[in-house]
XYZ file of C-alpha atoms in Angstrom:
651
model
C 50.212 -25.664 144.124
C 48.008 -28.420 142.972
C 49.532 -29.566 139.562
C 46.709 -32.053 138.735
C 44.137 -28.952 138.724
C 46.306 -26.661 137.073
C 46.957 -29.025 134.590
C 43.418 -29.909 133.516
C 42.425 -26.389 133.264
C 45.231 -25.741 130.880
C 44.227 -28.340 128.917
C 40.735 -27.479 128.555
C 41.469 -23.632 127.918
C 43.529 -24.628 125.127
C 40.560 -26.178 123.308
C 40.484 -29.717 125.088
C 42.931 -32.386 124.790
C 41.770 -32.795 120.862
C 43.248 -29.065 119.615
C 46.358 -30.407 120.859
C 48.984 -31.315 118.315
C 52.032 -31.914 120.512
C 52.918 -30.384 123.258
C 56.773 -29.860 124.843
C 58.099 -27.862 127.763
C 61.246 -25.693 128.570
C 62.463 -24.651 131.520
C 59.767 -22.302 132.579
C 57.119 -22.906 129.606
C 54.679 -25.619 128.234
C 54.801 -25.407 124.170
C 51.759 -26.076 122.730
C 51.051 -26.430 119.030
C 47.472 -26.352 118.327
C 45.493 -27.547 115.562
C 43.021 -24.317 115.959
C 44.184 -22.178 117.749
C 41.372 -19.882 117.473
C 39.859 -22.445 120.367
C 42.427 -21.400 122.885
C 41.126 -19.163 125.457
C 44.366 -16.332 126.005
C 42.522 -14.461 128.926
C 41.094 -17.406 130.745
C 44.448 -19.073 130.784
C 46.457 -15.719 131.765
C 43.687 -15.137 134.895
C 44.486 -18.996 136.281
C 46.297 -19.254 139.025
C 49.749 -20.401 138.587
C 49.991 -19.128 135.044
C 52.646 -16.131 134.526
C 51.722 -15.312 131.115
C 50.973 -16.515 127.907
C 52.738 -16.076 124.979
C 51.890 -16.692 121.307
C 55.285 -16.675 118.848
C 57.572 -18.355 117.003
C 54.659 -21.326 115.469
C 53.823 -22.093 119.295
C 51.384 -21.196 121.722
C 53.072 -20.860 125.315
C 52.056 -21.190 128.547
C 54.599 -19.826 131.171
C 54.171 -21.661 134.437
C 57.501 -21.143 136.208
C 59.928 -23.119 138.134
C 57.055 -26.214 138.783
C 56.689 -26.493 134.693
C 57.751 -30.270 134.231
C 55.371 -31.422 137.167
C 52.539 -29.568 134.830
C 53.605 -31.214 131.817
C 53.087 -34.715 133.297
C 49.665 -33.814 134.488
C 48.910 -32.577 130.993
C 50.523 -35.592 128.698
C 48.924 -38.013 130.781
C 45.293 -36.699 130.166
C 45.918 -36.518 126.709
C 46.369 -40.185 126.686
C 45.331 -41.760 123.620
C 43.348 -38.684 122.264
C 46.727 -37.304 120.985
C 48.134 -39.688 118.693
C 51.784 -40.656 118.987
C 53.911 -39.505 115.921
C 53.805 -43.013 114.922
C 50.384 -43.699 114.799
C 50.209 -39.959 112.806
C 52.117 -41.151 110.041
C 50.389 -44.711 110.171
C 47.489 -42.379 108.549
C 49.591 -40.199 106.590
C 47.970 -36.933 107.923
C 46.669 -34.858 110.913
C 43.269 -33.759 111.220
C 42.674 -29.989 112.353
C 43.005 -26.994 110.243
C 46.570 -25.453 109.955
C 47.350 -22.184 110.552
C 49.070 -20.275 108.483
C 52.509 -18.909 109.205
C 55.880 -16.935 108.023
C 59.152 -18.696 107.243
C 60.505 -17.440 110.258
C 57.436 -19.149 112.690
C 57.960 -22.157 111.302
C 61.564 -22.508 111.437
C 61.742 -21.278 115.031
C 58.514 -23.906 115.126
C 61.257 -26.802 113.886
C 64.271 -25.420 115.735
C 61.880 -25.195 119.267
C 60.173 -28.426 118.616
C 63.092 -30.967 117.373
C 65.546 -29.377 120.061
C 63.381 -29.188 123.296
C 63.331 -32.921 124.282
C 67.341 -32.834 123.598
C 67.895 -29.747 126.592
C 68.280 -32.475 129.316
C 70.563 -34.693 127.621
C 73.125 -31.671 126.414
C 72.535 -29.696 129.144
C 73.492 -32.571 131.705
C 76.320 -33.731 129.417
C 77.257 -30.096 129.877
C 77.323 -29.319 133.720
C 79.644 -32.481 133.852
C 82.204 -30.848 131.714
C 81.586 -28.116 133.784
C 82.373 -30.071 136.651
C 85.187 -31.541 135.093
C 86.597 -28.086 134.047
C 86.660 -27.407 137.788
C 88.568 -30.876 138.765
C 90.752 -30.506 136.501
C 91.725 -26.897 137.663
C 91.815 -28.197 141.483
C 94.151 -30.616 140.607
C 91.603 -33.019 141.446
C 91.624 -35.014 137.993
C 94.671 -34.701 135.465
C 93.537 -34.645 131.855
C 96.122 -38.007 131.133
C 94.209 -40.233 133.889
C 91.399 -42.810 133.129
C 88.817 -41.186 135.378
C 88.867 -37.697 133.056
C 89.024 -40.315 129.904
C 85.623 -42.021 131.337
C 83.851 -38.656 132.723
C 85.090 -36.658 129.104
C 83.075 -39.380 127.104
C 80.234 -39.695 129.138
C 79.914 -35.868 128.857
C 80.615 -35.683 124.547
C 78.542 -38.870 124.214
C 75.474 -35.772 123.725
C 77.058 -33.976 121.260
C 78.593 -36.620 119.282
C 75.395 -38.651 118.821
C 73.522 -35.091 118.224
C 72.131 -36.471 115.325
C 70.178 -39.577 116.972
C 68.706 -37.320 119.479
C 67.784 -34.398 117.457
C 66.367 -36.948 114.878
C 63.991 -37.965 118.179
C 62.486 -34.543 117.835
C 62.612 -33.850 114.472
C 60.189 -37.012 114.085
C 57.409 -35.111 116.513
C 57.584 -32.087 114.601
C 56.901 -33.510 110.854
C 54.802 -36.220 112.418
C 57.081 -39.365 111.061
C 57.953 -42.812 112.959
C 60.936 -41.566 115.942
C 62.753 -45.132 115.803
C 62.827 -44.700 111.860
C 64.246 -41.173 112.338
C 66.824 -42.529 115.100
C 67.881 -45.526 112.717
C 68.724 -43.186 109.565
C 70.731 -40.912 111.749
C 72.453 -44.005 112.993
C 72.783 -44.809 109.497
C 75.130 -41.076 108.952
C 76.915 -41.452 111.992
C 78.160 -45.126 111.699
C 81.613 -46.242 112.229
C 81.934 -47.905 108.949
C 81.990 -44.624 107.228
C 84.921 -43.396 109.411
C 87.021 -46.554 107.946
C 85.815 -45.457 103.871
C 87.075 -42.161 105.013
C 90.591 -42.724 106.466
C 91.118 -44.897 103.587
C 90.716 -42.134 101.366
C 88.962 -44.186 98.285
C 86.178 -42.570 96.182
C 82.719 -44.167 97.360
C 79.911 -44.667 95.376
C 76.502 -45.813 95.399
C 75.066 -47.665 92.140
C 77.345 -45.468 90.243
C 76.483 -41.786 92.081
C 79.192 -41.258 94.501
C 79.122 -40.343 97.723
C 80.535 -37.819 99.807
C 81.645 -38.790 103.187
C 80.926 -36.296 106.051
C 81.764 -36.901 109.692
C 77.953 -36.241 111.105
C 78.995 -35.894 114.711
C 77.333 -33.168 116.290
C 75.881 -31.871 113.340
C 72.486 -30.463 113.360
C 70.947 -29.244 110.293
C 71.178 -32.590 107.929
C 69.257 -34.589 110.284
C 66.629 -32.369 110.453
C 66.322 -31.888 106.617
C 66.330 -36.019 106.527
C 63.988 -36.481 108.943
C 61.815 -33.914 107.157
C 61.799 -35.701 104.094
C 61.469 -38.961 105.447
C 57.943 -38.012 106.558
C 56.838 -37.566 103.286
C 58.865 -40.847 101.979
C 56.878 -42.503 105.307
C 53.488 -41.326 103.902
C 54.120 -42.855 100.151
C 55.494 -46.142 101.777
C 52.163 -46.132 103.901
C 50.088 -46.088 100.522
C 51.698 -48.333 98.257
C 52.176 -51.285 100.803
C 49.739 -53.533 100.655
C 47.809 -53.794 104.427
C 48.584 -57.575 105.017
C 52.260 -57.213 104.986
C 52.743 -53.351 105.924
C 54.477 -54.063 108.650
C 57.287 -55.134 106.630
C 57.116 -53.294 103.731
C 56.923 -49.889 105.128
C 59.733 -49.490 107.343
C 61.653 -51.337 104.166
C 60.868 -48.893 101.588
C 61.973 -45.759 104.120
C 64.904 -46.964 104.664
C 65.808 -48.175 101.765
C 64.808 -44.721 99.732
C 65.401 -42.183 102.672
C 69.216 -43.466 103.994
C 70.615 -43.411 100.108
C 69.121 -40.325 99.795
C 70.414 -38.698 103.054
C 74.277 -40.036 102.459
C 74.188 -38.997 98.575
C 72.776 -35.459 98.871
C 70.893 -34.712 101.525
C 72.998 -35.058 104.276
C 76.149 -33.288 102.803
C 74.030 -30.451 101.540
C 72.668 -30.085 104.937
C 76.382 -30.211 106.063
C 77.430 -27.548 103.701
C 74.263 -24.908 104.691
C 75.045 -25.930 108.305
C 78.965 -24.723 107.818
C 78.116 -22.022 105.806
C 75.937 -20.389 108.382
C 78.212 -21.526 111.240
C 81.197 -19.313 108.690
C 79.212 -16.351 108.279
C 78.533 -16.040 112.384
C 82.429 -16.944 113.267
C 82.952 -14.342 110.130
C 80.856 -11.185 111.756
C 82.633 -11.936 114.923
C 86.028 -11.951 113.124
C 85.066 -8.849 112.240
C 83.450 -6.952 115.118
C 83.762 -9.536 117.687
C 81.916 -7.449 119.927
C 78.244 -7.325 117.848
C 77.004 -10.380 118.772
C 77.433 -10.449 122.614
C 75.706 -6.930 122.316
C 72.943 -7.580 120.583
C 72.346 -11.005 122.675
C 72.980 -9.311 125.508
C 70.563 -6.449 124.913
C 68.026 -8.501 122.860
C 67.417 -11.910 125.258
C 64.628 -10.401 126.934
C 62.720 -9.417 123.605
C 63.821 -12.927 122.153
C 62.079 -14.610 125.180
C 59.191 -12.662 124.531
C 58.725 -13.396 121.081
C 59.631 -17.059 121.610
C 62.259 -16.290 118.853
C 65.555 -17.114 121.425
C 65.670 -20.543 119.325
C 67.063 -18.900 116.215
C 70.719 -19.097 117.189
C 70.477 -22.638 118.502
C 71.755 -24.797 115.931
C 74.784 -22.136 115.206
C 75.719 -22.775 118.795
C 75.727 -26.112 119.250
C 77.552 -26.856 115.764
C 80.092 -24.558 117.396
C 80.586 -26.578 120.811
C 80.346 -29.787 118.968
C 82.999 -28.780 116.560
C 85.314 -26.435 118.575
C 84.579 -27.197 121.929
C 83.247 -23.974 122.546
C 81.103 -21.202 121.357
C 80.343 -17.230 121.203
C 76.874 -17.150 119.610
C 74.539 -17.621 122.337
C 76.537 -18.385 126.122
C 78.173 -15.011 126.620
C 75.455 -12.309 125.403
C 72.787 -14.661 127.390
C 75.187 -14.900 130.811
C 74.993 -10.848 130.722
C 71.583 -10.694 129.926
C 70.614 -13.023 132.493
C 72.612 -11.511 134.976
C 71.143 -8.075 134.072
C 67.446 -9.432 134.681
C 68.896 -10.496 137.943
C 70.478 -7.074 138.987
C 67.357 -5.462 138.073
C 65.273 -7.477 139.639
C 66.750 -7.248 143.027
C 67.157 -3.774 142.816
C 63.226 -3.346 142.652
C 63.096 -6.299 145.362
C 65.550 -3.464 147.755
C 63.570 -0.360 146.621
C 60.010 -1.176 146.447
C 57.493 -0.261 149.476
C 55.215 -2.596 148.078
C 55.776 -6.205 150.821
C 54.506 -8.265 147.910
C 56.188 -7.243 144.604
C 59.803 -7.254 147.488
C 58.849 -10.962 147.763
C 58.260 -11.648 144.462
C 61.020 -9.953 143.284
C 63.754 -11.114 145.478
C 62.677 -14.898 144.951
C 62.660 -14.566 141.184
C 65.799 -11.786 141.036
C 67.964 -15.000 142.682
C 66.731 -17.135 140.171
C 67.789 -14.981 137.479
C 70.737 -14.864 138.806
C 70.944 -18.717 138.663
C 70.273 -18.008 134.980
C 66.425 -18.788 134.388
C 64.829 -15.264 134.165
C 61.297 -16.112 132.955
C 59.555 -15.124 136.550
C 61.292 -12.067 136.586
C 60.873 -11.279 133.051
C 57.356 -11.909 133.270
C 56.879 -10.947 137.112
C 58.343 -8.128 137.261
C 60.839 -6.158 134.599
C 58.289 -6.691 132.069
C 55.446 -4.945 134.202
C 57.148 -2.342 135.690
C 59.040 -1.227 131.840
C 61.834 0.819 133.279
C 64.002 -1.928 135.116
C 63.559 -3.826 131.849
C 65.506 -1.212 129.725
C 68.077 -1.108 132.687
C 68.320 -4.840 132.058
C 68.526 -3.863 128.201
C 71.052 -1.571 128.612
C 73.331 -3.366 131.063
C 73.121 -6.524 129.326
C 74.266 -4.687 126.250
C 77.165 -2.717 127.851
C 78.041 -6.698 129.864
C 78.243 -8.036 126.248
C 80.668 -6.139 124.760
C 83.073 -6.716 127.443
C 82.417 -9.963 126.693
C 82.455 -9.729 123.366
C 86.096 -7.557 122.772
C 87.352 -10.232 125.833
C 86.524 -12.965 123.786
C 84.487 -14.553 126.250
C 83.307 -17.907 125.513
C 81.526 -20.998 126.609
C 82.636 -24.334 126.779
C 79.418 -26.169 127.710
C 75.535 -25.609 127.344
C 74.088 -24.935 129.731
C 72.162 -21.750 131.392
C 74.441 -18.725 131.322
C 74.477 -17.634 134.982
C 75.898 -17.689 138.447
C 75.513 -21.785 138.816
C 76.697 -22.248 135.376
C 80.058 -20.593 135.768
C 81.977 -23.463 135.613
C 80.855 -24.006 132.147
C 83.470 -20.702 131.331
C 86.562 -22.654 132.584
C 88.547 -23.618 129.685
C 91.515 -24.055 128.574
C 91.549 -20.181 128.398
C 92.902 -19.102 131.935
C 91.320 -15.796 131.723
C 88.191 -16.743 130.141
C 86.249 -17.611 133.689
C 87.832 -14.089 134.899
C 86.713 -12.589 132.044
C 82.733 -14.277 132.228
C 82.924 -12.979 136.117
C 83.727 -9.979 135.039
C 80.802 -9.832 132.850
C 78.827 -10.811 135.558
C 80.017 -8.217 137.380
C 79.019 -5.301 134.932
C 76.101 -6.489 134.387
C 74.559 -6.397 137.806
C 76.079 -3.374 138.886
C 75.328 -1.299 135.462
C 71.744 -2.724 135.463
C 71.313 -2.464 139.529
C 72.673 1.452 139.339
C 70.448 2.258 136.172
C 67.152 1.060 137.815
C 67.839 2.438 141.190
C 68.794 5.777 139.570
C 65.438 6.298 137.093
C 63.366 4.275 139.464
C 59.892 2.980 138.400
C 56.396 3.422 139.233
C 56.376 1.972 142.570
C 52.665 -0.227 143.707
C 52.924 0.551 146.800
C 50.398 -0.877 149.024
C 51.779 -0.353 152.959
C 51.679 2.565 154.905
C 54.368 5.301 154.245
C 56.363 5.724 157.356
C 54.492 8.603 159.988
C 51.464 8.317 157.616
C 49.155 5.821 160.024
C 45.807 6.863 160.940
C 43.711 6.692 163.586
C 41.205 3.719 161.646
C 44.325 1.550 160.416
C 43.712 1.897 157.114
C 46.517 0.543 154.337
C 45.977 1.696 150.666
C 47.862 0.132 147.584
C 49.149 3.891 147.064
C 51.024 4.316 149.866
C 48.763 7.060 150.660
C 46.326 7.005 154.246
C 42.700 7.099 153.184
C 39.660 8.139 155.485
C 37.044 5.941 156.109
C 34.466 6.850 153.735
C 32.491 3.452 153.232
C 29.052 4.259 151.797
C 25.915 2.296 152.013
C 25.098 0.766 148.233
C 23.306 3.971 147.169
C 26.003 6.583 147.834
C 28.455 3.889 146.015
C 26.242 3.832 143.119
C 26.292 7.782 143.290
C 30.040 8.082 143.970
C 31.437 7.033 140.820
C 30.710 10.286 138.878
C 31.811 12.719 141.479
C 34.877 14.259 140.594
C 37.848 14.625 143.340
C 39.814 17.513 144.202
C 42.262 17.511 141.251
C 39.685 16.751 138.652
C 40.603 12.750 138.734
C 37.386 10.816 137.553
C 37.721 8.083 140.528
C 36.141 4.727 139.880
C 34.544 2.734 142.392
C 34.561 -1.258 143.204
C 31.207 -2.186 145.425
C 31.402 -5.438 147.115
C 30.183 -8.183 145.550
C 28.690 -9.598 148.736
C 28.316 -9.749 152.741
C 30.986 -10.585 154.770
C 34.543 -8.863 156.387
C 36.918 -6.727 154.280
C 40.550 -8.017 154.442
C 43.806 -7.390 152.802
C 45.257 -9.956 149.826
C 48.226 -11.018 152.015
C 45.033 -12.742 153.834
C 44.824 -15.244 150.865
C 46.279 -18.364 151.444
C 47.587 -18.742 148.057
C 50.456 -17.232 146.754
C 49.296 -16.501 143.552
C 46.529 -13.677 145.029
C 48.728 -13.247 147.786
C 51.982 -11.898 146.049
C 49.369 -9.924 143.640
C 50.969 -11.824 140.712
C 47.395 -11.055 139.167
C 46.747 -7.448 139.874
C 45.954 -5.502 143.099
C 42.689 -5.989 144.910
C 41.158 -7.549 148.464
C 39.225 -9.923 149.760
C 36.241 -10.530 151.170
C 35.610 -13.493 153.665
C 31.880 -13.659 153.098
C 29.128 -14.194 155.399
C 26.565 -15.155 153.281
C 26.552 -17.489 150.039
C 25.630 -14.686 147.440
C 27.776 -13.073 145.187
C 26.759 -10.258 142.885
C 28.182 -7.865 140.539
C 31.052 -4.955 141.618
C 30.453 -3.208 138.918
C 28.636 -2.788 135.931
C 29.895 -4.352 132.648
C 30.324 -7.301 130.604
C 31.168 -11.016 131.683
C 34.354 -11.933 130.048
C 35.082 -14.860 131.780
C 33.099 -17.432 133.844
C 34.482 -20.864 134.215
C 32.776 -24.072 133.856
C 33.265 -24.907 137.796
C 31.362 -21.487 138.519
C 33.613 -20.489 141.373
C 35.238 -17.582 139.160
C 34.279 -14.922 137.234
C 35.485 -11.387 135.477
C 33.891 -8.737 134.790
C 35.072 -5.783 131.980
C 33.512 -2.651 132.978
C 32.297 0.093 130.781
C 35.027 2.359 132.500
C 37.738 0.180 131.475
C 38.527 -1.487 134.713
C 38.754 -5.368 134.822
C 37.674 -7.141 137.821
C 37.960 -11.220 138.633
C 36.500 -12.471 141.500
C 37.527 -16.423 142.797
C 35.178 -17.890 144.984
C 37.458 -19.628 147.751
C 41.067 -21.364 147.123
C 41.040 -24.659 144.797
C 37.369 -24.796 144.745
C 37.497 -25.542 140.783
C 38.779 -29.006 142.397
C 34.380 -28.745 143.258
C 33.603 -29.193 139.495
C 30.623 -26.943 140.258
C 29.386 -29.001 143.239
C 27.929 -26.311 145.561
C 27.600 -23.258 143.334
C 24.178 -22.171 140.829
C 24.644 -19.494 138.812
C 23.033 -19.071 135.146
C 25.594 -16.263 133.830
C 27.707 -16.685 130.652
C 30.082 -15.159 128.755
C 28.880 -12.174 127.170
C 26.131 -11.234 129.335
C 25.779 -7.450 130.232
C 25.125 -6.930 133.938
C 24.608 -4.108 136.454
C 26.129 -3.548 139.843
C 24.372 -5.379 142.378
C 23.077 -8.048 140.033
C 22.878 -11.175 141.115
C 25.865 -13.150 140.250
C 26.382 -16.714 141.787
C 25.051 -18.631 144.800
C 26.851 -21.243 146.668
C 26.777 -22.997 149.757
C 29.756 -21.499 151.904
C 29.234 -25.083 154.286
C 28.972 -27.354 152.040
C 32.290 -26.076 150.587
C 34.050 -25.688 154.122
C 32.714 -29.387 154.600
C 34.561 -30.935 151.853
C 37.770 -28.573 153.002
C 38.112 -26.270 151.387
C 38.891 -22.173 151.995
C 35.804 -19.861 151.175
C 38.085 -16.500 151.039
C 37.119 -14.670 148.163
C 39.569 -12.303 146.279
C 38.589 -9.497 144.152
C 41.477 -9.048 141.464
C 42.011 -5.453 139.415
C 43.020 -7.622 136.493
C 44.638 -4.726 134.695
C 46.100 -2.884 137.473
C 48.950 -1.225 135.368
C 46.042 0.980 134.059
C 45.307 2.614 137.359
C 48.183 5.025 139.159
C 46.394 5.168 142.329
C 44.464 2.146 143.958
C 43.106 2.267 147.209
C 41.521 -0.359 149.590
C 39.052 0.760 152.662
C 39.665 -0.072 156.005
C 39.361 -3.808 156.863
C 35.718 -4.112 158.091
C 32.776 -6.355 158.242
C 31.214 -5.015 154.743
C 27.196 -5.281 152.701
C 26.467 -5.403 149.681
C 27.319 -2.419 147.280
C 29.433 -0.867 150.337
C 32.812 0.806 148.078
C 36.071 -1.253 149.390
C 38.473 -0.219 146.515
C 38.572 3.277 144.859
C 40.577 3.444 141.777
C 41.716 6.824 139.651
């Protein structure tokens, strides 16, 4: 995969480096927020190569990428360069150019939660595998809880939580657009030792006469965030009243000096109060029914990923493990779901004909295993609908095991099979009791899908169905060899078949030899991660239409194009592998979006050697983009091919 390339067109299908805001990344995602996003282009981005899926939700526009999603990100942050601003220089202006878009409550706190949290996952979820780790050494009898080396490894692994406030106060500052070493300084302000001395001597503190209530702000989450929000707009006021020739001193004074006060005097322990009070009312419900919450987690996580919405139960979480040492709010319902995605997943990887979804779906059913479950989400469940609501349902029935076991987890990190040791506590049974939910998961979920099945792509030959002209259909069904010369195509799309099926018809868009996708040297058209189709090697430099329709796509480098046709089917067509890496050198074509065209219209020209020359592969694939729509796809035999000649019959 070439990240550079994939990163640039990203960048410019979201509207150019300019329509970025800020941009973050997960584990499988880059998290774009937009100034218009109106200037993103969804489809364009969804038909490149190396993109899952994109995803609009929760205040953010995401791209999902996969596994390879940080080596994307660096592409993409260092080509915005200076024409993003740093928050800094944002509030040096005291605003942000772009219009906003409007959005619910809900957006924008998931928006806050997403954005202020996401540059903090490495630090917490590090800090957590090494009390994994240590959970484990201590059970061995490798490390005793008394000696030095658990002392040293215990703080390096709480130093995360506890100073939860500095780092959260990092990303709070990129969402409201305010200074970051500001925001880090006033949480350093809450969580300094001095107040821990005030506190243990039990005197009442006050602050030119309003008194102060002292809060230990150790792992705490929502008062920083609230600070840091107001501080932006303190930040903006400073910025206008100081005079320009001595700014620089006057402006970090005045925010300081207005926004600490205010955070230690009410801010902060009214953040600290909403932050316990919503932390109560979770550990209340699961008082209660201690089984609701792992359920609906558990059943939910796929729909939460979805909807970019799986943020909402982040801060209750990590209050919990900050405060408790563990927590039931997210880690158990996610470990079943996860697991679930996983069981169904490689149940479709055992039972599907089809040699690319098996490879898919085996690579990304282990990794959901693992515990990240965005390429099999997106890859597979999601697509095929019925091994999703497997997942659903397993997950569910996983969770309230876990939830009437009183399953919880002692460190954040991914729920799944590597992140086991995060369940070892100082609960024997509570690692027995997360296999165990492991367990039921993947064998409810793995059952329910193999049991009502799903609609199987299959595109090798069924066993004893081979025929004499080799011929391998995306049906599973033999087909005859029934090419037609451009005419009879033209004339075969309105004849009915035997059961009274309107079939459709894809001509080929130009000279050369017929092959199968697997032919592809890239993974993306190989796997058919994009739809079902073939490819065409081509003979001759020409390309022309497969069908008649509407351009709906043509990019920039003019070695790709798709076509919507008036019958409903989608077709994409990539001139050679990489070849956007060309810029356009080597191709002519005067298209553009929105032009109507007819089958057999001229297209694109390019220069086949020229692009060989500079190394590159001319293989063409022709992509049904919306192959879901179509129950039966078939490809003709592999052949040299002309012009018009039908190579894939659809119904």
């Amino acid at each position: 995969m070439d990240y550079r390339k994939l990163g640039q067109e990203i960048t410019e299908l979201v509207g150019k480096k300019d329509n970025i805001a800020r941009l973050t990344h997960c584990a499988t995602r880059l998290r774009f927020e937009l100034h218009d996003i109106s200037k993103a282009e969804t489809e364009k981005l969804k038909a490149l190569p190396g993109v899952i899926t994109v995803v609009n939700n929760g205040g953010q526009y995401q791209v999902v990428v996969g596994n390879e999603v940080q080596q994307v990100y660096r592409v993409i942050t260092q080509q915005m360069g200076s024409a993003t601003r740093s928050a800094e220089s944002k509030s040096d202006s005291g605003k942000n150019n772009g219009p906003k878009q409007k959005q619910s409550w809900i957006s924008r706190f998931i928006s806050v939660i997403s954005t202020t949290f996401t540059p903090v996952i490495p630090a917490i979820i590090g800090a957590g595998m090494i009390k994994a780790i240590l959970a484990v050494l201590v059970l061995t009898g490798l490390v005793t809880t008394e000696s030095q080396n658990y002392y040293i490894l215990n703080t390096i692994a709480d130093a995360a939580f506890y100073f939860m406030p500095i780092l959260l106060a990092y990303g709070a500052s990129i969402k409201f657009e305010t200074s970051p070493i500001l925001a880090m300084t006033v949480a350093g302000v809450l969580l300094h030792p001095g107040w821990s001395s005030l506190m243990a001597e039990g005197k009442d503190v006050f602050f030119i006469g309003v008194p102060v209530r002292l809060t230990d702000y150790a792992g705490s989450v929502l008062p920083i965030i609230i600070v840091v929000w107001l501080m932006s707009y303190i930040e903006r006021f400073a910025d206008r009243v100081s005079p320009s020739m001595i700014k620089f001193f006057t402006k970090p004074m005045i925010v300081l000096l207005i926004t600490a006060p205010l955070a230690l005097v009410a801010i902060g322990p009214f953040g600290t109060y909403l932050n316990d009070l919503v932390a109560m009312g979770a550990e209340a419900i699961n008082a209660r029914a201690s089984w609701l919450i792992p359920l609906l987690m558990g059943t939910l996580q796929p729909f939460l990923i979805v909807t970019g919405t799986a943020w909402a139960m982040t801060p209750i979480a990590t209050s919990q493990l900050t405060k408790n040492g563990y927590e039931m709010i997210n880690g158990p319902g996610m470990l079943a779901s996860n697991i679930a995605q996983g069981g169904a997943t490689l149940a479709v990887a055992l039972k599907t004909k089809n040699k690319k979804l098996k490879q898919l779906a085996a690579s990304s059913g282990f990794t959901a295993v693992l515990g990240i479950t965005e390429p099999s989400l997106y890859g597979v469940t999601l697509k095929l609908k019925k091994p999703l609501i497997a997942a659903m349902i397993g997950g569910g029935v996983a969770g309230i095991y876990a939830g009437l076991t009183g399953l919880v987890r002692y460190a954040f990190v991914s729920p799944g099979l590597a992140a086991l040791p995060a369940f070892i506590g100082s609960n024997p049974m509570n690692i027995v009791h997360a296999i165990v939910t492991c367990l039921i998961a993947f064998v409810v979920t793995f059952a329910l899908t193999w049991i009502i099945g799903f609609e199987d792509p299959v595109d090798d030959e069924e066993e004893g169905n081979t025929n004499v002209n080799d011929d391998k259909t995306l049906s599973g069904q033999p087909v005859q060899d029934n090419t037609p010369d451009t005419k009879s195509a033209a004339t075969n799309v309105n004849v009915p078949t035997q059961n009274e099926l309107r079939p459709l018809t894809i001509a080929s868009p130009m000279q050369g030899e017929l092959v199968h996708l697997d032919r592809v040297p890239d993974d993306v058209f190989s796997l058919g991660l994009l739809g079902k189709g073939a490819a065409i090697i081509p003979a001759k430099g020409e390309l022309y239409a497969p069908i008649a329709g509407e351009v709906t796509a043509f990019m920039d480098s003019k070695h790709a194009v798709k076509l919507n046709g008036y019958d409903g089917e989608e077709v994409l067509i990539h001139i050679g592998v990489d070849t956007v890496n060309l810029k356009g050198r080597h191709f002519d074509s005067s298209i553009k979006v929105g032009d109507r065209v007819q089958q057999g219209d001229l297209l694109i020209r390019f220069d086949i050697d020229a692009i060989k020359a500079e190394g590159y592969e001319v293989i063409t694939p022709i992509i049904i983009a919306n192959s879901d729509r179509f129950p039966d796809i078939k490809l003709e035999k592999q052949s040299p091919v002309e012009v018009g000649a039908t190579i894939i019959q659809l119904s």
